[in-house]
């Protein structure tokens, strides 16, 4: 169970990461990356971000690119939130495939 401070930091990180991805993917037409959920460790040193990538065919390729550029994303995040937290958390990114799962369940129910 997450505490109030963890939830507040997680919401702030989700907002700032989504703004970073929005500015970065603006150059790539036809690709959209959104941050669906962020979880922060109790000591606020690790942030696990779940990303929803559209179109889902490019998800693995984009996730590999995001993981390769994790240090630059963390640096940009640090410049945005440096006055609000002591430690800029280490970032971990995962694909949130819950929308694909819901779509698959809907297809099965329609049969």
Coordinates of N, CA, C and O in Angstrom, one line a residue:
X1 N 0.8 -1.2 0.0 CA 0.0 0.0 0.0 C 0.9 1.2 0.0 O 1.8 1.4 0.8
X2 N 0.6 2.1 -1.0 CA 1.5 3.3 -1.1 C 1.0 4.4 -0.2 O -0.2 4.5 0.1
X3 N 1.9 5.2 0.3 CA 1.6 6.3 1.2 C 1.2 7.5 0.4 O 1.3 7.5 -0.8
X4 N 0.7 8.5 1.1 CA 0.3 9.7 0.5 C 1.4 10.4 -0.3 O 1.2 10.9 -1.4
X5 N 2.6 10.5 0.3 CA 3.7 11.2 -0.4 C 4.1 10.4 -1.6 O 4.4 11.0 -2.6
X6 N 4.1 9.1 -1.5 CA 4.4 8.3 -2.7 C 3.5 8.6 -3.8 O 3.8 8.7 -5.0
X7 N 2.2 8.6 -3.5 CA 1.2 8.9 -4.5 C 1.3 10.3 -5.1 O 1.2 10.4 -6.4
X8 N 1.6 11.2 -4.3 CA 1.8 12.6 -4.8 C 3.0 12.7 -5.8 O 3.0 13.3 -6.8
X9 N 4.1 12.1 -5.4 CA 5.3 12.0 -6.2 C 5.1 11.2 -7.5 O 5.5 11.6 -8.6
X10 N 4.4 10.1 -7.4 CA 4.0 9.3 -8.6 C 3.2 10.1 -9.6 O 3.4 10.0 -10.8
X11 N 2.2 10.8 -9.1 CA 1.4 11.7 -10.0 C 2.2 12.8 -10.7 O 2.0 13.0 -11.8
X12 N 3.1 13.4 -9.9 CA 4.0 14.4 -10.5 C 4.9 13.8 -11.5 O 5.1 14.4 -12.6
X13 N 5.5 12.7 -11.2 CA 6.4 12.0 -12.2 C 5.6 11.6 -13.5 O 6.1 11.7 -14.6
X14 N 4.4 11.1 -13.3 CA 3.6 10.7 -14.4 C 3.3 11.9 -15.3 O 3.4 11.8 -16.6
X15 N 3.0 13.0 -14.7 CA 2.7 14.2 -15.5 C 3.9 14.7 -16.2 O 3.8 15.0 -17.4
X16 N 5.0 14.8 -15.6 CA 6.2 15.3 -16.2 C 6.8 14.4 -17.3 O 7.2 14.8 -18.3
X17 N 6.7 13.1 -17.0 CA 7.1 12.1 -18.0 C 6.2 12.2 -19.3 O 6.7 12.1 -20.4
X18 N 4.9 12.3 -19.0 CA 4.0 12.4 -20.2 C 4.3 13.7 -21.0 O 4.3 13.6 -22.2
X19 N 4.7 14.8 -20.4 CA 5.1 16.0 -21.1 C 6.4 15.8 -21.9 O 6.5 16.3 -23.0
X20 N 7.3 15.1 -21.3 CA 8.6 14.8 -22.0 C 8.3 14.0 -23.2 O 8.8 14.2 -24.3
X21 N 7.5 12.9 -23.0 CA 7.3 12.0 -24.2 C 6.4 12.7 -25.2 O 6.6 12.5 -26.4
X22 N 5.5 13.6 -24.8 CA 4.7 14.3 -25.8 C 5.6 15.3 -26.6 O 5.4 15.3 -27.9
X23 N 6.6 15.9 -26.0 CA 7.5 16.8 -26.8 C 8.4 16.0 -27.7 O 8.7 16.4 -28.8
X24 N 8.8 14.8 -27.2 CA 9.7 14.0 -28.0 C 9.1 13.3 -29.2 O 9.6 13.2 -30.3
X25 N 7.8 12.9 -29.0 CA 7.1 12.1 -30.1 C 6.4 13.1 -31.0 O 5.8 12.6 -32.0
X26 N 6.4 14.4 -30.8 CA 5.8 15.3 -31.7 C 6.4 15.3 -33.0 O 5.8 15.5 -34.1
X27 N 7.8 15.0 -33.1 CA 8.5 14.9 -34.3 C 8.2 13.7 -35.1 O 8.3 13.6 -36.3
X28 N 7.8 12.6 -34.4 CA 7.5 11.3 -35.1 C 6.0 11.3 -35.3 O 5.2 11.1 -34.4
X29 N 5.6 11.5 -36.6 CA 4.2 11.5 -36.9 C 3.6 10.1 -36.9 O 4.2 9.1 -37.3
X30 N 2.4 10.0 -36.3 CA 1.7 8.7 -36.3 C 2.1 7.8 -35.1 O 1.7 6.7 -35.0
X31 N 2.9 8.4 -34.1 CA 3.2 7.6 -32.9 C 2.8 8.4 -31.7 O 3.0 9.6 -31.6
X32 N 2.2 7.7 -30.8 CA 1.8 8.4 -29.5 C 2.2 7.5 -28.3 O 2.0 6.3 -28.3
X33 N 2.9 8.1 -27.4 CA 3.3 7.5 -26.2 C 2.7 8.2 -25.0 O 2.8 9.4 -24.8
X34 N 1.9 7.4 -24.2 CA 1.3 8.0 -23.0 C 1.7 7.2 -21.8 O 1.9 6.0 -21.8
X35 N 1.8 7.9 -20.7 CA 2.2 7.3 -19.4 C 0.9 6.9 -18.7 O 0.2 7.8 -18.2
X36 N 0.6 5.7 -18.5 CA -0.7 5.3 -17.9 C -0.6 5.2 -16.4 O -1.6 5.5 -15.7
X37 N 0.6 4.8 -15.9 CA 0.7 4.7 -14.4 C 2.1 4.8 -14.0 O 3.0 4.3 -14.7
X38 N 2.4 5.4 -12.9 CA 3.7 5.4 -12.3 C 3.6 4.8 -10.9 O 2.7 5.1 -10.1
X39 N 4.6 4.1 -10.5 CA 4.7 3.6 -9.2 C 6.1 4.0 -8.6 O 7.1 3.9 -9.4
X40 N 6.1 4.4 -7.4 CA 7.4 4.9 -6.8 C 7.7 4.0 -5.6 O 6.8 3.6 -4.8
X41 N 9.0 3.6 -5.4 CA 9.4 2.8 -4.3 C 9.2 3.6 -3.0 O 9.2 4.8 -3.0
X42 N 9.2 2.9 -1.9 CA 9.0 3.6 -0.6 C 10.0 4.7 -0.3 O 9.8 5.7 0.4
X43 N 11.3 4.4 -0.7 CA 12.3 5.4 -0.5 C 12.5 6.4 -1.6 O 13.4 7.2 -1.6
X44 N 11.5 6.4 -2.6 CA 11.4 7.4 -3.7 C 12.6 7.4 -4.6 O 12.9 8.3 -5.3
X45 N 13.3 6.2 -4.7 CA 14.5 6.2 -5.5 C 14.3 5.5 -6.8 O 15.1 5.6 -7.7
X46 N 13.2 4.8 -7.0 CA 12.9 4.0 -8.2 C 11.5 4.3 -8.6 O 10.6 4.2 -7.8
X47 N 11.4 4.7 -9.9 CA 10.1 5.0 -10.5 C 9.8 4.0 -11.6 O 10.6 3.9 -12.5
X48 N 8.7 3.3 -11.5 CA 8.3 2.3 -12.5 C 7.2 2.9 -13.3 O 6.1 3.2 -12.7
X49 N 7.5 3.2 -14.6 CA 6.5 3.9 -15.4 C 5.9 2.9 -16.4 O 6.7 2.1 -17.1
X50 N 4.6 2.8 -16.6 CA 4.0 2.0 -17.5 C 3.5 2.8 -18.7 O 2.8 3.8 -18.5
X51 N 3.9 2.4 -19.9 CA 3.7 3.2 -21.1 C 2.7 2.5 -22.0 O 2.8 1.3 -22.2
X52 N 1.8 3.3 -22.6 CA 0.9 2.8 -23.6 C 1.3 3.4 -24.9 O 1.4 4.7 -25.0
X53 N 1.7 2.6 -25.9 CA 2.2 3.1 -27.1 C 1.3 2.8 -28.3 O 0.8 1.6 -28.4
X54 N 1.0 3.8 -29.1 CA 0.1 3.6 -30.2 C 0.9 4.0 -31.5 O 1.5 5.0 -31.5
X55 N 1.0 3.2 -32.5 CA 0.4 1.9 -32.7 C 1.2 0.8 -31.9 O 2.4 0.9 -31.8
X56 N 0.5 -0.2 -31.5 CA 1.1 -1.2 -30.7 C 2.1 -2.1 -31.4 O 2.9 -2.8 -30.8
X57 N 2.1 -2.0 -32.8 CA 3.1 -2.8 -33.5 C 4.5 -2.3 -33.3 O 5.5 -3.0 -33.4
X58 N 4.6 -1.0 -33.0 CA 5.9 -0.4 -32.8 C 6.3 -0.3 -31.3 O 7.3 0.3 -31.0
X59 N 5.6 -1.0 -30.5 CA 5.8 -0.9 -29.0 C 7.2 -1.4 -28.6 O 7.9 -0.7 -27.9
X60 N 7.5 -2.6 -29.1 CA 8.8 -3.1 -28.7 C 10.0 -2.3 -29.2 O 11.0 -2.1 -28.4
X61 N 9.9 -1.8 -30.4 CA 11.0 -1.0 -31.0 C 11.1 0.3 -30.2 O 12.2 0.8 -29.8
X62 N 10.0 1.0 -29.9 CA 10.0 2.2 -29.1 C 10.5 2.0 -27.7 O 11.2 2.9 -27.1
X63 N 10.0 0.9 -27.1 CA 10.5 0.7 -25.7 C 12.0 0.5 -25.6 O 12.6 0.9 -24.7
X64 N 12.5 -0.2 -26.6 CA 14.0 -0.4 -26.7 C 14.7 0.9 -26.8 O 15.7 1.2 -26.2
X65 N 14.1 1.8 -27.6 CA 14.7 3.1 -27.8 C 14.6 4.0 -26.6 O 15.5 4.7 -26.2
X66 N 13.5 3.9 -25.9 CA 13.3 4.6 -24.6 C 14.3 4.1 -23.6 O 14.9 4.9 -22.8
X67 N 14.4 2.8 -23.5 CA 15.4 2.2 -22.5 C 16.8 2.6 -22.8 O 17.6 2.8 -21.9
X68 N 17.1 2.7 -24.1 CA 18.5 3.2 -24.5 C 18.7 4.6 -24.1 O 19.9 5.0 -23.8
X69 N 17.7 5.4 -24.1 CA 17.8 6.9 -23.8 C 17.3 7.2 -22.4 O 17.0 8.3 -22.2
X70 N 17.3 6.2 -21.5 CA 16.8 6.4 -20.2 C 17.6 7.5 -19.4 O 17.0 8.3 -18.7
X71 N 18.9 7.6 -19.6 CA 19.7 8.6 -18.9 C 19.3 10.0 -19.3 O 19.3 10.9 -18.5
X72 N 19.1 10.2 -20.6 CA 18.7 11.6 -21.1 C 17.3 12.0 -20.6 O 17.1 13.1 -20.3
X73 N 16.4 11.0 -20.6 CA 15.1 11.2 -20.1 C 15.1 11.6 -18.6 O 14.5 12.5 -18.1
X74 N 16.0 10.8 -17.8 CA 16.1 11.1 -16.4 C 16.7 12.5 -16.2 O 16.3 13.2 -15.3
X75 N 17.7 12.9 -17.0 CA 18.3 14.2 -16.9 C 17.2 15.3 -17.1 O 17.2 16.3 -16.4
X76 N 16.4 15.1 -18.2 CA 15.4 16.1 -18.5 C 14.4 16.2 -17.4 O 13.9 17.2 -17.0
X77 N 14.0 15.0 -16.9 CA 13.1 15.0 -15.7 C 13.7 15.7 -14.5 O 13.0 16.4 -13.8
X78 N 15.0 15.5 -14.3 CA 15.6 16.1 -13.2 C 15.6 17.7 -13.3 O 15.5 18.4 -12.3
X79 N 15.8 18.2 -14.5 CA 15.7 19.6 -14.7 C 14.4 20.2 -14.4 O 14.2 21.3 -14.0
X80 N 13.3 19.4 -14.6 CA 12.0 19.8 -14.4 C 11.5 19.7 -12.9 O 10.8 20.6 -12.4
X81 N 12.0 18.7 -12.2 CA 11.5 18.5 -10.8 C 12.6 18.7 -9.7 O 12.4 18.3 -8.6
X82 N 13.7 19.3 -10.1 CA 14.8 19.3 -9.1 C 14.5 20.1 -7.8 O 15.1 19.9 -6.8
X83 N 13.6 21.0 -7.9 CA 13.2 21.8 -6.7 C 12.2 21.1 -5.8 O 11.8 21.6 -4.7
X84 N 11.6 20.0 -6.3 CA 10.5 19.3 -5.5 C 10.9 18.0 -4.9 O 10.3 17.6 -3.9
X85 N 12.0 17.4 -5.3 CA 12.5 16.1 -4.7 C 14.0 16.2 -4.5 O 14.7 17.0 -5.1
X86 N 14.4 15.5 -3.5 CA 15.9 15.4 -3.2 C 16.6 14.6 -4.2 O 17.7 14.9 -4.7
X87 N 16.1 13.4 -4.4 CA 16.7 12.4 -5.3 C 15.9 12.2 -6.5 O 14.7 12.0 -6.4
X88 N 16.5 12.4 -7.7 CA 15.8 12.1 -9.0 C 15.7 10.6 -9.1 O 16.8 9.9 -9.1
X89 N 14.5 10.0 -9.2 CA 14.4 8.5 -9.1 C 15.0 7.9 -10.4 O 15.0 8.5 -11.5
X90 N 15.5 6.7 -10.2 CA 15.9 5.8 -11.3 C 14.6 5.4 -12.1 O 13.6 5.1 -11.4
X91 N 14.7 5.5 -13.4 CA 13.5 5.2 -14.2 C 13.5 3.8 -14.7 O 14.5 3.3 -15.2
X92 N 12.4 3.1 -14.7 CA 12.2 1.8 -15.3 C 10.9 1.9 -16.1 O 9.9 2.4 -15.6
X93 N 11.0 1.4 -17.4 CA 9.8 1.5 -18.3 C 9.3 0.2 -18.7 O 10.1 -0.7 -19.0
X94 N 8.0 0.0 -18.7 CA 7.3 -1.2 -19.1 C 6.2 -0.9 -20.0 O 5.6 0.2 -19.8
X95 N 5.8 -1.8 -20.8 CA 4.6 -1.6 -21.7 C 3.4 -2.0 -20.9 O 3.3 -3.0 -20.3
X96 N 2.4 -1.1 -21.0 CA 1.1 -1.3 -20.4 C 0.2 -1.9 -21.5 O -0.3 -1.1 -22.3
X97 N 0.0 -3.1 -21.5 CA -0.8 -3.8 -22.5 C -2.3 -4.0 -22.1 O -3.0 -4.9 -22.7
X98 N -2.7 -3.3 -21.1 CA -4.1 -3.6 -20.6 C -5.2 -3.2 -21.6 O -6.2 -3.9 -21.7
X99 N -4.9 -2.2 -22.5 CA -5.9 -1.9 -23.5 C -6.0 -3.0 -24.6 O -7.1 -3.3 -25.0
X100 N -4.9 -3.5 -24.9 CA -4.9 -4.7 -25.9 C -5.6 -5.9 -25.3 O -6.3 -6.6 -26.0
X101 N -5.4 -6.1 -24.0 CA -6.0 -7.2 -23.3 C -7.5 -7.0 -23.3 O -8.3 -8.0 -23.5
X102 N -8.0 -5.8 -23.0 CA -9.4 -5.5 -23.0 C -10.0 -5.7 -24.3 O -11.1 -6.3 -24.5
X103 N -9.3 -5.3 -25.4 CA -9.8 -5.4 -26.7 C -9.9 -6.9 -27.1 O -10.8 -7.4 -27.7
X104 N -8.9 -7.7 -26.7 CA -8.9 -9.1 -26.9 C -10.1 -9.8 -26.2 O -10.8 -10.7 -26.8
X105 N -10.4 -9.4 -25.0 CA -11.5 -10.0 -24.2 C -12.8 -9.6 -24.9 O -13.7 -10.5 -25.1
X106 N -12.9 -8.4 -25.4 CA -14.2 -8.0 -26.1 C -14.4 -8.8 -27.4 O -15.5 -9.2 -27.7
X107 N -13.3 -9.1 -28.1 CA -13.4 -9.9 -29.3 C -13.9 -11.3 -29.0 O -14.7 -11.9 -29.7
X108 N -13.3 -11.9 -27.9 CA -13.7 -13.2 -27.5 C -15.2 -13.2 -27.0 O -15.9 -14.2 -27.3
X109 N -15.7 -12.2 -26.4 CA -17.1 -12.2 -26.0 C -18.0 -12.0 -27.1 O -19.2 -12.4 -27.1
X110 N -17.6 -11.3 -28.2 CA -18.5 -11.1 -29.4 C -18.6 -12.4 -30.2 O -19.6 -12.5 -30.9
X111 N -17.7 -13.4 -30.0 CA -17.8 -14.7 -30.8 C -18.9 -15.6 -30.3 O -19.4 -15.5 -29.2

